[in-house]
Amino acid sequence: MYELITKDGRAKRGRLTTVHGVIETPVFMNVGTVAAIKGAVSTVDLHEIGTQVELSNTYHLHVRTGDKLIKRLGGLHKFMNWDRPILTDSGGFQVFSLSSLRKIKEEGVTFRSHIDGRKIFMGPEESMQIQSNLGSTIAMAFDECPNSKASRDYVRPSVERTTRWLKRCKVEMDRLNSLPDTVNPKQMLFGINQGAIYDDIRIQHAQEIAEMDLDGYAVGGLAVGETAEEMYHVLDVTVPHLPDNKPTYLMGVGTPANIIEGVYRGIDFFDCVYPSRNGRHGHVYTHHGKKNLFNAKYELDTRPIEEGCQCEACRNYSRAYVRHLLKAKEMLGMRLCVMHNLYFYNHMMEEIREAIEAHHYEEFRKQFLADLETPDD
Ligand SMILES: [Zn+2]
């Protein structure tokens, strides 16, 4: 159940209560693609860095190690020892972006696994069955994510099919949740708005899915090649057509600035691989922009990555030491950078929630964005 605690302009401060605990929004979900955060970060670490929701990928877990096996082991929560909320994506995005030789039909998509090349069929029912086997807290509807540059003639029928797929997802999820051996019979379903950068298609689709009384609504198909301004414009026109009393989710976004702007436009949930991916390459986030720890100027720098940061890396180690670990290709260097970046994102969401509660989000946003553009070394 979602409770809208307060609003400041369009920015929402909400609370989603689930069987795996409460999610305070706006929230950043930490991406653990194959049931692990890349960079040797454990679920024990996730508690330490203030993670509220972990996100895993349906497609990846289906092709390796297999959702049926994970169900036999008690579901994803038990398997990875994480007792807080988990969101699983539908697999759609990976099917359309990673796999080769895909063929889309009304029933679903046939594609080849990127691991062993075997032929797999996935439609709305299969995606729901896999996510039910994983037993995630929130399942995402199976959709097609058209390229942001796709023509109007391609996007319109694709979005219409995504709506028909969403209806099938809902029917299948209700059926699965009623079975006696279901891992999580209270699994929630979020629908996904599509429509590339066409305002009218986005709005019409948002209105259609808003009527379906789902547990939440995502805006998908963004951060896939369009400009930040185009993305903000889509949010400006689309989000007002999604229900205020349900959580909203901007999929796969993004940089700290993108998140600040997304919240400003009414988004509750975010996820992105940037903090872990950049951390693995020695790029660390701070309130004064991103730093590359490989830079020679940090060689003798005894300050933490960010002064005042309470993460494990900043409480204990200097920039000079973390830089040395990265240069020596020690796994610890990578891990400390990922931990810091995820802590930074989770903590930023805390600052965002406080600013909305205090009803000064507008000033907070301006200051935060200005600071990001002002390097401090
Ligand atoms: Zn830190």
Short mmCIF file of C-alpha atoms in Angstrom, two decimals, residues 31 33 37-40 273-284 294 326 333-335 337-338 341:
data_model
loop_
_atom_site.label_atom_id
_atom_site.label_comp_id
_atom_site.label_asym_id
_atom_site.label_seq_id
_atom_site.Cartn_x
_atom_site.Cartn_y
_atom_site.Cartn_z
CA VAL A 31 21.19 -2.73 -8.92
CA THR A 33 21.93 -7.68 -11.84
CA ILE A 37 25.97 -5.83 -6.61
CA LYS A 38 28.96 -5.87 -8.97
CA GLY A 39 32.15 -4.92 -7.12
CA ALA A 40 32.07 -7.60 -4.39
CA VAL A 273 24.05 0.98 -12.83
CA TYR A 274 26.11 4.22 -12.82
CA PRO A 275 27.23 4.22 -9.14
CA SER A 276 28.46 0.62 -9.23
CA ARG A 277 29.79 0.70 -12.80
CA ASN A 278 31.62 4.01 -12.33
CA GLY A 279 32.90 2.90 -8.93
CA ARG A 280 34.51 -0.15 -10.50
CA HIS A 281 36.45 2.23 -12.75
CA GLY A 282 37.59 4.50 -9.90
CA HIS A 283 35.06 7.24 -10.67
CA VAL A 284 33.48 8.46 -7.44
CA PHE A 294 43.29 7.58 -11.07
CA LEU A 326 42.93 0.86 -7.90
CA GLY A 333 39.89 -0.52 -4.30
CA MET A 334 36.95 -1.31 -6.55
CA ARG A 335 34.80 -2.41 -3.64
CA CYS A 337 34.57 2.97 -4.57
CA VAL A 338 31.32 1.08 -5.23
CA ASN A 341 29.03 5.61 -4.61
#
